mmCIF file of C-alpha atoms in Angstrom:
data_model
loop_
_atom_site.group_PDB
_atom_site.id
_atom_site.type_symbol
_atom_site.label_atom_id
_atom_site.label_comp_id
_atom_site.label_asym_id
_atom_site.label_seq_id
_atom_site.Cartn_x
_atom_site.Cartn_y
_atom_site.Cartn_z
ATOM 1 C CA UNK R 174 -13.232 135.193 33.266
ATOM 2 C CA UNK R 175 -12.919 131.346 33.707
ATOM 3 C CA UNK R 176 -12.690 129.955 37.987
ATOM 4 C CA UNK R 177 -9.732 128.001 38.021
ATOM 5 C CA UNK R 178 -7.857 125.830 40.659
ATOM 6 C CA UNK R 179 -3.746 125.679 42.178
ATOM 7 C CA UNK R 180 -3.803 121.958 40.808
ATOM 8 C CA UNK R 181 -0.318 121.528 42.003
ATOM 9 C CA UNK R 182 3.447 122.694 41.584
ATOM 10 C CA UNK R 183 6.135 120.872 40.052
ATOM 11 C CA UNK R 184 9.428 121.328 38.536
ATOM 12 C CA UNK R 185 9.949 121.805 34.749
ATOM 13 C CA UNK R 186 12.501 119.062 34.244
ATOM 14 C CA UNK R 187 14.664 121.256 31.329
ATOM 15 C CA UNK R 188 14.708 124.533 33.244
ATOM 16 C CA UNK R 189 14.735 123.398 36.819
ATOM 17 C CA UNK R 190 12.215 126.164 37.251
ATOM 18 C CA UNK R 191 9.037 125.839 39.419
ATOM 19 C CA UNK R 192 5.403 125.316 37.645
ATOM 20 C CA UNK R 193 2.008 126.308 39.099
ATOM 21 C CA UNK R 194 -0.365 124.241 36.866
ATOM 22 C CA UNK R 195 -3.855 125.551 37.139
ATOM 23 C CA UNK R 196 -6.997 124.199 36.355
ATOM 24 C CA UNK R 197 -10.235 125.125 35.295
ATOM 25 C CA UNK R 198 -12.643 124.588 37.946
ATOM 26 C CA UNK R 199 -15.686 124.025 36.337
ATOM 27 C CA UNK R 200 -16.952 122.772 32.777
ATOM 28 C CA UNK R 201 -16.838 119.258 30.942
ATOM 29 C CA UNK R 202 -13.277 120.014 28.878
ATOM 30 C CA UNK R 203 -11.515 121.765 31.623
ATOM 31 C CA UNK R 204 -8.359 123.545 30.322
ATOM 32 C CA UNK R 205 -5.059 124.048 32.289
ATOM 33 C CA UNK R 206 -2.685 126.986 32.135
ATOM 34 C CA UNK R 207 1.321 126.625 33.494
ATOM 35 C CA UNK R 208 2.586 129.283 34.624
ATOM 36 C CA UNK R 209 6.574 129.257 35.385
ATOM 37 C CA UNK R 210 7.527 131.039 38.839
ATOM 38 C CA UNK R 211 10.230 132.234 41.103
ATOM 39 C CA UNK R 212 11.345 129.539 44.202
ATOM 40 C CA UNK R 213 10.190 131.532 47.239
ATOM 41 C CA UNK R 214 6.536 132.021 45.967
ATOM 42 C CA UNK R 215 6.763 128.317 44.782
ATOM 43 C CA UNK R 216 7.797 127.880 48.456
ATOM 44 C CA UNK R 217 4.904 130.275 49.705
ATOM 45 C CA UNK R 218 2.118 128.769 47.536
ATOM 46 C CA UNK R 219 3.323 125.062 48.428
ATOM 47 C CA UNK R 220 3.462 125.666 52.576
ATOM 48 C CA UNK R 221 -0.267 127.068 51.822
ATOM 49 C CA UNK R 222 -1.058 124.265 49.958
ATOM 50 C CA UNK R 223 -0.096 121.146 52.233
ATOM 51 C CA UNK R 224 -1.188 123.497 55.063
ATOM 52 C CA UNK R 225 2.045 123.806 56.737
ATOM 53 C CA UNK R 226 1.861 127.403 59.505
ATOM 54 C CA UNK R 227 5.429 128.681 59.791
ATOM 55 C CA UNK R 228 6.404 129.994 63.245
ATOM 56 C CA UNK R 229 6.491 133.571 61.929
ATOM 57 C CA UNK R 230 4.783 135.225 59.300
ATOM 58 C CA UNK R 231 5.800 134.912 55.310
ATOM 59 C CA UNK R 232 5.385 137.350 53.358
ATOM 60 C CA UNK R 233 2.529 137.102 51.701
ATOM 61 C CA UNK R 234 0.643 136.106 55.531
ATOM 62 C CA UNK R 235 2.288 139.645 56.077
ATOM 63 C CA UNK R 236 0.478 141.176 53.286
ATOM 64 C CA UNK R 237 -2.737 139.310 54.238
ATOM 65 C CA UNK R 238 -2.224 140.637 58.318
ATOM 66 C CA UNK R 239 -1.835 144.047 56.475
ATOM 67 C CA UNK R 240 -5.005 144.105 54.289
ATOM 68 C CA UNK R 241 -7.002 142.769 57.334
ATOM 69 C CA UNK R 242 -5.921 145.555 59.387
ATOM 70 C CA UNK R 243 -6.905 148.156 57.741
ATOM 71 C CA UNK R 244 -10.235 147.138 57.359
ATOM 72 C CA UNK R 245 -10.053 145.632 53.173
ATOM 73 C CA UNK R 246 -10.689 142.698 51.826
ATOM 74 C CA UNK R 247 -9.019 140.753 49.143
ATOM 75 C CA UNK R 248 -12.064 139.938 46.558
ATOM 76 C CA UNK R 249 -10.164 137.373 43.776
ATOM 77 C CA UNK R 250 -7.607 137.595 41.820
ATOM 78 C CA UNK R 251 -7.183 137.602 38.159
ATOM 79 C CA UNK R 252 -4.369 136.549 35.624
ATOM 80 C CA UNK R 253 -5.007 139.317 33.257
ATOM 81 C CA UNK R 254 -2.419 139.059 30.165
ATOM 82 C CA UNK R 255 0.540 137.538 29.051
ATOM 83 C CA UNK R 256 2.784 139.517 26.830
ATOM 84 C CA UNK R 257 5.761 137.405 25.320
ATOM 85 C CA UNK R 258 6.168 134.799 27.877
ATOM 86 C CA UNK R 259 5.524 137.437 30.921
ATOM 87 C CA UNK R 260 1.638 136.601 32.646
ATOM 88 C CA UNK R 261 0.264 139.511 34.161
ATOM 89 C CA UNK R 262 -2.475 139.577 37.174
ATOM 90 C CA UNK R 263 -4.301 141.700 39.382
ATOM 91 C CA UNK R 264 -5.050 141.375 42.718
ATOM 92 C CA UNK R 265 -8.595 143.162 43.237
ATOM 93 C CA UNK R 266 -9.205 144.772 47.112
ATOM 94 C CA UNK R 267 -12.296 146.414 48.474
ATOM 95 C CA UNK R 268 -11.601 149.463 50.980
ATOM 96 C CA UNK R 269 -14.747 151.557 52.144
ATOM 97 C CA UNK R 270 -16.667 150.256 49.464
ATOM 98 C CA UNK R 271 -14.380 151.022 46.968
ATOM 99 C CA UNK R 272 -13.053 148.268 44.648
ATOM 100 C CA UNK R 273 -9.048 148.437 43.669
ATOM 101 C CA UNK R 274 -7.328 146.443 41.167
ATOM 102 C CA UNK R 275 -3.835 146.264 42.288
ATOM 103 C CA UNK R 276 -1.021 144.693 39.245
ATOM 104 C CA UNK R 277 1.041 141.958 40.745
ATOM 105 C CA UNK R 278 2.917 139.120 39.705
ATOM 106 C CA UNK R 279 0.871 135.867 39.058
ATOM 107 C CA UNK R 280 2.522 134.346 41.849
ATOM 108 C CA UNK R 281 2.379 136.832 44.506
ATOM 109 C CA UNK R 282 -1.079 137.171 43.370
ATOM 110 C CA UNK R 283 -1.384 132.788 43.618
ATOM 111 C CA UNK R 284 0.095 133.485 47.132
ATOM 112 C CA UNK R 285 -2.023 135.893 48.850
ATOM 113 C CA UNK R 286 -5.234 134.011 47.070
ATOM 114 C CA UNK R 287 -4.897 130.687 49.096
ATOM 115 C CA UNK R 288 -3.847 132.777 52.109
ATOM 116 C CA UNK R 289 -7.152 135.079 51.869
ATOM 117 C CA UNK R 290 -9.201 131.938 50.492
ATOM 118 C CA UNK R 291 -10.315 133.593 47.777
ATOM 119 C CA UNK R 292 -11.600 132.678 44.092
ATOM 120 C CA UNK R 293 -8.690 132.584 41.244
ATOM 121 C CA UNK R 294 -10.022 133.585 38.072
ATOM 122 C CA UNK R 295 -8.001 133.993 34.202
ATOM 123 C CA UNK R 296 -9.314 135.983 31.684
ATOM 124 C CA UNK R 297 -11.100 133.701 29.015
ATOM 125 C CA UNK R 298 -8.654 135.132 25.923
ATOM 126 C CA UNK R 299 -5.535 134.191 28.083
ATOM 127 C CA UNK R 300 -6.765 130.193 28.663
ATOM 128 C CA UNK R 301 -7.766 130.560 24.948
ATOM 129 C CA UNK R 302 -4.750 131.473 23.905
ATOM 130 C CA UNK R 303 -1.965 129.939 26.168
ATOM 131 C CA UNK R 304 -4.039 127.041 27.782
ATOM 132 C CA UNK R 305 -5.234 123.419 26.644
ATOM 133 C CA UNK R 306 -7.453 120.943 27.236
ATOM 134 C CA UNK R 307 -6.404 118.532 30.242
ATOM 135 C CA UNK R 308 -7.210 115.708 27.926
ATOM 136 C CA UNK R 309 -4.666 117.034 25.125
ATOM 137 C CA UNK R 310 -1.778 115.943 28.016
ATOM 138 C CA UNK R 311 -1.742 112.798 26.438
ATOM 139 C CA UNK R 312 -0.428 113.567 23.013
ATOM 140 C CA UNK R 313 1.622 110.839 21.202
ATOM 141 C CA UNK R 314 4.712 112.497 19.581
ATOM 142 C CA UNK R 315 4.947 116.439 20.366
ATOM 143 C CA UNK R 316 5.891 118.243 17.306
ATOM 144 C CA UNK R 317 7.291 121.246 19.486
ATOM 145 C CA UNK R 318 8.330 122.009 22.823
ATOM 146 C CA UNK R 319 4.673 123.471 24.344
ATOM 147 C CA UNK R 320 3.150 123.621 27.510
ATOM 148 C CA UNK R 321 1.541 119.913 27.090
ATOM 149 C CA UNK R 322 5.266 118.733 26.648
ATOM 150 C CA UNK R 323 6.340 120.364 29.208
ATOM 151 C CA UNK R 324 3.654 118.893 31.937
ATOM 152 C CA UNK R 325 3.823 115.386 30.223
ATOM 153 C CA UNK R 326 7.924 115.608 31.073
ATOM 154 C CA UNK R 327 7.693 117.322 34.332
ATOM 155 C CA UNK R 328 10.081 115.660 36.824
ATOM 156 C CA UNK R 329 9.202 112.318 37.850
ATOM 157 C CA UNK R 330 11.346 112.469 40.747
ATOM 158 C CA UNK R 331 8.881 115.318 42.574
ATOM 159 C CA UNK R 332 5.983 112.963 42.233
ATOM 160 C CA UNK R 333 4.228 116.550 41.199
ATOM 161 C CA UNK R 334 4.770 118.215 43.922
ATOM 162 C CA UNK R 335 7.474 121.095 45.087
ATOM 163 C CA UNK R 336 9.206 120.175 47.989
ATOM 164 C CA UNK R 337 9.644 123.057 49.964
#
């Protein structure tokens, strides 16, 4: 599994669709992974991110308060597959001393992560596979429409970040 970081949201310019765009956390050649996602989680992972407390609870803070109150603990989370264009992730809990990997949808899982402060981790054949090296961004001409394309086009008028 390979530590990565929310680098930031934006807004894929063609689709109009939110972007999480994570990044590798450690290494020399770190490697980022997009990941396209729904507008309220875009919403929930952005008022996490500039630190913004709404007056009642989200959510994914609900989920958090719930967890918390019955004694678990959210460990990491993991984006676990993609199949198609679908990512796939798991959100892993200890209760009594039992671990529990619990499916969930990358952002959900993005969410409760920055709302329980833990580690995000992708498994190393799904940055393989779907990821690429942050210093590939800079590619000339794209011959296809791929993820570098798609981050090099993002819309300029966001300044790289969702406004929520």
């Amino acid at each position: 599994m390979v530590e990565v970081n929310i680098e930031f949201l934006t807004i894929d310019r063609s689709t109009r669709t939110p972007v999480v765009v994570l990044k590798e956390k450690e290494g020399e050649s770190k490697r980022i992974l997009l990941i396209w996602i729904d507008e309220p989680e875009a919403r929930a992972i952005e008022t996490k991110l500039r630190d913004i407390t709404p007056q009642r609870p989200m959510t994914h803070d609900l989920l958090r308060n719930v967890i918390e109150t019955i004694s678990a603990t959210v460990k990491s989370v993991c984006i676990t597959a993609i199949e198609k264009t679908t990512f796939f992730a798991e959100v892993e809990l200890e209760l009594n001393g039992h671990k529990h990997n619990i499916d969930s949808r990358p952002s959900d899982a993005l969410a409760l992560a920055l709302r329980c402060e833990v580690p995000i981790y992708v498994e190393e054949k799904v940055i393989d596979e779907n990821g690429f090296l942050e210093a590939e961004i800079k590619k000339e001409e794209p011959t296809q429409r791929d993820a570098k394309d798609v981050l090099e086009n993002m819309d300029d008028d966001i300044e790289k970040n969702y406004t929520v």
